mmCIF file of C-alpha atoms in Angstrom:
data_model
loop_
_atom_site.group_PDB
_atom_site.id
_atom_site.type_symbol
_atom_site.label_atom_id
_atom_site.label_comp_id
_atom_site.label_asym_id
_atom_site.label_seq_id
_atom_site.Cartn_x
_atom_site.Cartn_y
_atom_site.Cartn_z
ATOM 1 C CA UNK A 27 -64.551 315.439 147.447
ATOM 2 C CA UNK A 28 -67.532 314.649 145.572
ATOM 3 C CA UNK A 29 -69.883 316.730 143.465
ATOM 4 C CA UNK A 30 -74.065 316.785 144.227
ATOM 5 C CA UNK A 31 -76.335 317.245 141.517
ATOM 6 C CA UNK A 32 -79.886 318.558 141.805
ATOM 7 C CA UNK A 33 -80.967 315.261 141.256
ATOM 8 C CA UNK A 34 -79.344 313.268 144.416
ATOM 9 C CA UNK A 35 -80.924 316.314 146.373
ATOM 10 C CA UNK A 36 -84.302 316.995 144.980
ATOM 11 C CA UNK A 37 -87.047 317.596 147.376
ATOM 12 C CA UNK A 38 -84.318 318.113 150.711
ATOM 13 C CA UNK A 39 -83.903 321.535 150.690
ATOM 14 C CA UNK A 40 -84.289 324.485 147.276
ATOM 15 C CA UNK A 41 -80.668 325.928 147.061
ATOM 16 C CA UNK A 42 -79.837 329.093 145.869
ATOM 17 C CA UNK A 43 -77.093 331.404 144.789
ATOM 18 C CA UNK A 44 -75.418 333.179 147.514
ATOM 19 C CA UNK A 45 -76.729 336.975 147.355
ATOM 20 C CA UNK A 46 -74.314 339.978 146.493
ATOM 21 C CA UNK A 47 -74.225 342.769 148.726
ATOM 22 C CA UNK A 48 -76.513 344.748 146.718
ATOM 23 C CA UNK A 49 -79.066 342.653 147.061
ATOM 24 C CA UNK A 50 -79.006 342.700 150.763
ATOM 25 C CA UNK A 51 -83.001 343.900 151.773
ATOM 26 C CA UNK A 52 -82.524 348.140 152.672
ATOM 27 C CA UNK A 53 -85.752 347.789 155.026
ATOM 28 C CA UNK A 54 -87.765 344.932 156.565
ATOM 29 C CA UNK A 55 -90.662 344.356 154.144
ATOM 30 C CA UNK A 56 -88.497 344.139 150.797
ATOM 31 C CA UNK A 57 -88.489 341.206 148.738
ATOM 32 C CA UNK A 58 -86.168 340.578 146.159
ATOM 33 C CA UNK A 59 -87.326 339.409 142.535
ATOM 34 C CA UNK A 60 -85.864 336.090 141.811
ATOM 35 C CA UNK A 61 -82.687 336.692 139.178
ATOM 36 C CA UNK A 62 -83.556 334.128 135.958
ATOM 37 C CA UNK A 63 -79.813 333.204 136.418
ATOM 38 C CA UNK A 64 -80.325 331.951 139.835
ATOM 39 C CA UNK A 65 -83.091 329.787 138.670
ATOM 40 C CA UNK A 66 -80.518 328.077 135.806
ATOM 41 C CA UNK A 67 -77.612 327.881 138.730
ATOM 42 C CA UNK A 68 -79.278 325.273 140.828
ATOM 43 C CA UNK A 69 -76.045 323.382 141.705
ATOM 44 C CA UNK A 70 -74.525 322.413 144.836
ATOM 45 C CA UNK A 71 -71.226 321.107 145.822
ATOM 46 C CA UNK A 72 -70.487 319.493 148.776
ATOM 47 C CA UNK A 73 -66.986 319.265 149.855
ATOM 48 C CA UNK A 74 -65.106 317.149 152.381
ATOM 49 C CA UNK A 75 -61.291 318.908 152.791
ATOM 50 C CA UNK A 76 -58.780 316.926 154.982
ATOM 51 C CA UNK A 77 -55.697 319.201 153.655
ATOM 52 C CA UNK A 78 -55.824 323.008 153.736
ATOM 53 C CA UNK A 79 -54.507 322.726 150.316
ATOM 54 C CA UNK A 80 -58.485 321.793 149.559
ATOM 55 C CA UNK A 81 -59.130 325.354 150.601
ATOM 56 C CA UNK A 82 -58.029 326.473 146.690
ATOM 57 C CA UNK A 83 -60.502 324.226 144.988
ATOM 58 C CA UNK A 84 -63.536 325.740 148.104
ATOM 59 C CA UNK A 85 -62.388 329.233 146.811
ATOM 60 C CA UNK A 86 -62.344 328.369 143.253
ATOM 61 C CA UNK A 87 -66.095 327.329 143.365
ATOM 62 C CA UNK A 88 -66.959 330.202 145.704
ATOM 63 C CA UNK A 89 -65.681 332.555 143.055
ATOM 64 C CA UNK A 90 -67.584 330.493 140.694
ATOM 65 C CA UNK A 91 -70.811 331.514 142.372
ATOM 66 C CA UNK A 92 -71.762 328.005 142.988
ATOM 67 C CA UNK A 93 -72.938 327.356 146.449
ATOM 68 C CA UNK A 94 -70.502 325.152 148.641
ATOM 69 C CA UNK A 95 -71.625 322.373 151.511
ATOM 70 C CA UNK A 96 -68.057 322.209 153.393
ATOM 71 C CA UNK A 97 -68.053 319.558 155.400
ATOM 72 C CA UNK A 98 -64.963 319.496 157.731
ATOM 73 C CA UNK A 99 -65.644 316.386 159.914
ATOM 74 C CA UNK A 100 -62.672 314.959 158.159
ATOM 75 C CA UNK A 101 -59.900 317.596 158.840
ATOM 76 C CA UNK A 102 -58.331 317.768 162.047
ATOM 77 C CA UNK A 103 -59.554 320.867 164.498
ATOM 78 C CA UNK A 104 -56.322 323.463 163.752
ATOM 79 C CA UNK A 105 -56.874 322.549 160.002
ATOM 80 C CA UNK A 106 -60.326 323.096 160.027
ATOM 81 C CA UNK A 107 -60.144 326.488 161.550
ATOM 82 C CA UNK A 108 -57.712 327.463 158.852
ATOM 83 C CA UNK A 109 -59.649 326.329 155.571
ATOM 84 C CA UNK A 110 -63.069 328.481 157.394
ATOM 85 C CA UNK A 111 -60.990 331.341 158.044
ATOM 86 C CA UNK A 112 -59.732 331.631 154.649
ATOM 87 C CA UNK A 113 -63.369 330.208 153.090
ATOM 88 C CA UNK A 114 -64.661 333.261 155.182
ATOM 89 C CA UNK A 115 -62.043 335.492 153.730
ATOM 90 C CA UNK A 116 -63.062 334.484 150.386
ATOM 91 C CA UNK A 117 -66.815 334.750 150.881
ATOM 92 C CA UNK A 118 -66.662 338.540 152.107
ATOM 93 C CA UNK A 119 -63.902 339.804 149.612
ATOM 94 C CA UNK A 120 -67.331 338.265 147.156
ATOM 95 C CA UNK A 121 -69.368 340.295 148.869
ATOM 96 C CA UNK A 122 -71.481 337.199 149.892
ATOM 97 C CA UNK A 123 -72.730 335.404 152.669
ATOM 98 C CA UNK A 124 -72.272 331.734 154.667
ATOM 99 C CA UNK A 125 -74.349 330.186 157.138
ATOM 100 C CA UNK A 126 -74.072 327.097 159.439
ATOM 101 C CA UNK A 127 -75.456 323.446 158.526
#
């Protein structure tokens, strides 16, 4: 595991909060005003599990509201596909979102 600050990823890519379901657009054109929290909450963690015991600390950012880089390179295939499954668990009983990187 190791944490990213803002700093080591300046200018790669602007990361933001993951959105509640509430803020999900109701029709094509809507744009959403950007929350003054989100703009304070520019953090990023990346994680690299091997265990599916790392699947606590993934949740325990997750309900944190800080957005999580999982990188499972380093877990073997059956392990892998149990740490998403419950990382996607997690992100929908949030009401959130994920996308692939």
């Amino acid at each position: 595991r190791y944490d990213a600050t803002d700093e080591q990823w300046e200018g790669l890519a602007q990361v933001v909060p993951l959105r509640g379901r509430d803020e999900w657009p109701s029709r094509i054109d809507h744009r959403t005003v950007p929350d003054e929290r989100a703009v304070e909450q520019r953090r990023l963690v990346v994680l690299r599990v091997q265990v599916f015991a790392d699947a606590r600390e993934v949740a325990e950012y997750l309900v944190a509201q800080v957005p999580v880089l999982l990188d499972l390179t380093a877990a073997e295939t059956d392990v892998a596909k149990r740490i998403l499954d419950f990382s996607s668990g997690v992100v929908f009983g949030l009401g959130s979102g994920m996308h692939r990187v």
